[in-house]
Structures are given as structure tokens and as C-alpha cells.
Amino acid sequence: MVGIAHSDIIKAPKVLLHDHLDGGLRPGTIVELAAAVGHELPSTDPERLGEWFVAAADSGSLERYLETFAHTVAVMQTEEGLHRVAKECALDLAADGVVYAEVRYAPEQHLEGGLTLDQVVEAVHAGLREGSAEAAANGTPIRVGTLLTAMRHAARSQEIAELAVRYRDTGVVGFDIAGAEAGFPPTRHLDAFEYLQRENFHFTIHAGEAFGLPSIWQAIQWCGADRLGHGVRLVDDITVTADTPSAPTATGGTQAAPPVLGRLAAYVRDKRIPLELCPSSNVQTGAAPSIAEHPIKLLHDLRFRVTVNTDNRLMSGTSMSREMTLLTESFGWGWAELQWLTINAMKSAFIPYDERLVLINEVIKPAYAKLLA
Ligand SMILES: O=c1[nH]cnc2c1ncn2[C@H]1C[C@H](O)[C@@H](CO)O1
Ligand SMILES: [Zn+2]
């Protein structure tokens, strides 16, 4: 089968639900901002610095992967820094053909220069607005909402949840928790999640990335997460016996037993809980052995509500188009699968239902209809 060209995937409309603002900076911007604030970097050559991030994040451990964020968070402590990074984020996603994105970051990590939480949020929103306006003028319109993240090892989740609700009508579309997963279960932040539920607000939880089923189970059944950030380890609750012939067929052959879903995996599939899968990131942190062996294939075949995401474009040297290209190369997927992933993501977005429908019916479906023709 002839694959789809990366350049064509760039032109197709894409939807991104899991992208960290502090994981997507342009290396050249880090160099310039670091010089302005006197932060020392592993390299001041943008190309080398970009390579350094990918190599350092390629660590096989989430904890070591997260250490690289010290260099991005350090240059995002002023209104100017935050504004520029947010503006470039909108421009870069739009140039890659992303038409709708939910970009997340942890406001509590951007207070070292004396900004308040509200000033951080407003600087990011102003940057995203400017970037989106410029992208529209360039002929690549994009809508970007933000998710406010609380760090799971810290104790500010209630405050961040309240901040998210305060800005729900001016750009914040949801809430999240992130950071090291092992040892920091989502139930530590139950108060924040219960508050968000009382406010009829939306949230996702990083779960099932560096820790397994108990984390996913808590995120859904204790905390009430609308979506799972990664959730890739849900496959631990799916028994695949592909090579074990089970039943004889009418022609005398044997038929492989279908995968068996445990109670949690079945619940996630039945309830159509979206999985924000991030293939390249998962390989770097050791959550998946390779793209070719990534559980996204199995989860797709079993018709889970799968979405594909970048997580951290800088640390993975990636983009939405690149993640999709890797999937087409690894699994022979074509436009039908890419449309399915895109519509899954748009259906799972945190903006109102009628606004999701407009993007599906007026932007995504017409574009893929042409590509499929
Ligand atoms: O994949 C991830 N898992 C857990 N935490 C993450 C991941 N990617 C980024 N983070 C953390 C580091 C960032 O500083 C923070 C907020 O974006 O979220
Ligand atoms: Zn993430």
C-alpha cells in the first residue's frame, strides 16, 4: 500500500487535545528568552538545543523526562515570555494544520518572577489570541482553548481548579493534573475534582502512563475524569491471545480468540471515555516499547474512543502531522483512520456540543471527504 505523504497530512484538518504549552517551545525562542533572563542552557545553538531536549527526554522514565522542563519553565516567568510562547504555540499548531487545540500548562509553575496566577492566565490568553488572529490572517484558522493543570505532587489543585472556573468564559475549557504519577494518586486531589463537578466543569487526568490500572480506576471511578491523559496502560486490563487458537472453524482451521476486556477496560469502552494517546511521548518514557508495538493499534481495533496527540512537541521533536505520519507508516492507516481519530478528538473536546458539531460538519468532514475521494 502506498502511504500518505507527510505534506498531505499537514494540510488535513487535525484536532489536538493533549499538548503542553511548556513542552512545545521553539528552541530559538528558548535561547533568546534564556539570554534575556540569564538562565543557563545545555546549548545556546537552537538546533543543538532541540536535539538535546529530544535526547534528554528519551530516558525511559517519566521522572527523567520531566526534568527537561526546568529549561522551558525557567523562560516562562514573565508576561512577555508567556505571551510569546503562547503566540508561537498557536502559530505553530495552525501551520501544522491543527484547527482545534486544547493547550495545557500549570500556572503555579510560572510565579517565580512575581506574577500572580491571574496574570499568568491572562498573558497566555493574550498570546494565544494574537497568534490565532495572525494564523487566521495567514489562511490557517485555529481555535485554541486552555486547560489549567495542577501539579500532582503539589497541594494547589483546589486553587487552580477555582482559577480555571474563574476563566471558563474567557478561554479556559478544562482542568488537568500532571507530573510524576507513581506515588501521587489522583485521589490526593479529590476536593478539586468534586468542586469541578459541582461547577459542571470539565477535566481530564494524566493517568495510566507511568503507573497502571489503579491510577486509571481512581481517575474515573473516584475522581470522575471526563477523559484520560494517556490511559495507555489500560491494555493491562485486556487479555490478547492472538496466537492461541481457541475454536475450530467450519473448514477445520482454528480461529484466534478475541481479546478479552476486564471490567475497567470494558467500562472505559462502554462509556466512550476518550483516551488522549501520545505515541512518541509514550515510547520516550517507556510506557510503550515502540510506535509499531504501541497499544493504539489494539485500542483502535477494539473501537475505544482513541485520539492521537503530541504531548510535548519539543521533547519529542514532533507535531500532530508527524504523529499521524508515524501511525500511517506503522499500521498502514489511511485517510479513513485519520478522519476517525480527528472526529473522535473533536467529539471529545471540552467546548460546547454545538460548537464541536460546527467544526465536525463544516471543517473536518468536508476536508476528509475530498481526501477520501
Ligand atoms: O506526559 C506527561 N506526564 C505527566 N506530566 C507531564 C507530561 N508532560 C508534561 N508534564 C508536566 C510537565 C509540565 O511542566 C507540566 C505542565 O504542563 O506537566
Ligand atoms: Zn501530558
Tab-separated table of N, CA and C and ligand atoms in Angstrom, residues 18 20 206 230 311, ligand 2:
chain	number	residue	atom	x	y	z
A	18	HIS	N	-4.211	17.106	23.704
A	18	HIS	CA	-3.209	16.946	24.772
A	18	HIS	C	-1.866	17.484	24.279
A	20	HIS	N	1.232	20.213	25.850
A	20	HIS	CA	1.676	21.089	26.951
A	20	HIS	C	2.328	22.350	26.387
A	206	HIS	N	-4.070	13.022	33.856
A	206	HIS	CA	-2.966	12.175	33.393
A	206	HIS	C	-3.030	10.877	34.218
A	230	HIS	N	-3.344	10.099	28.371
A	230	HIS	CA	-2.640	8.849	28.032
A	230	HIS	C	-3.594	7.656	28.193
A	311	ASP	N	1.522	15.554	23.120
A	311	ASP	CA	2.056	15.712	24.482
A	311	ASP	C	3.045	16.878	24.515
B	2	ZN	ZN	0.926	15.202	29.115
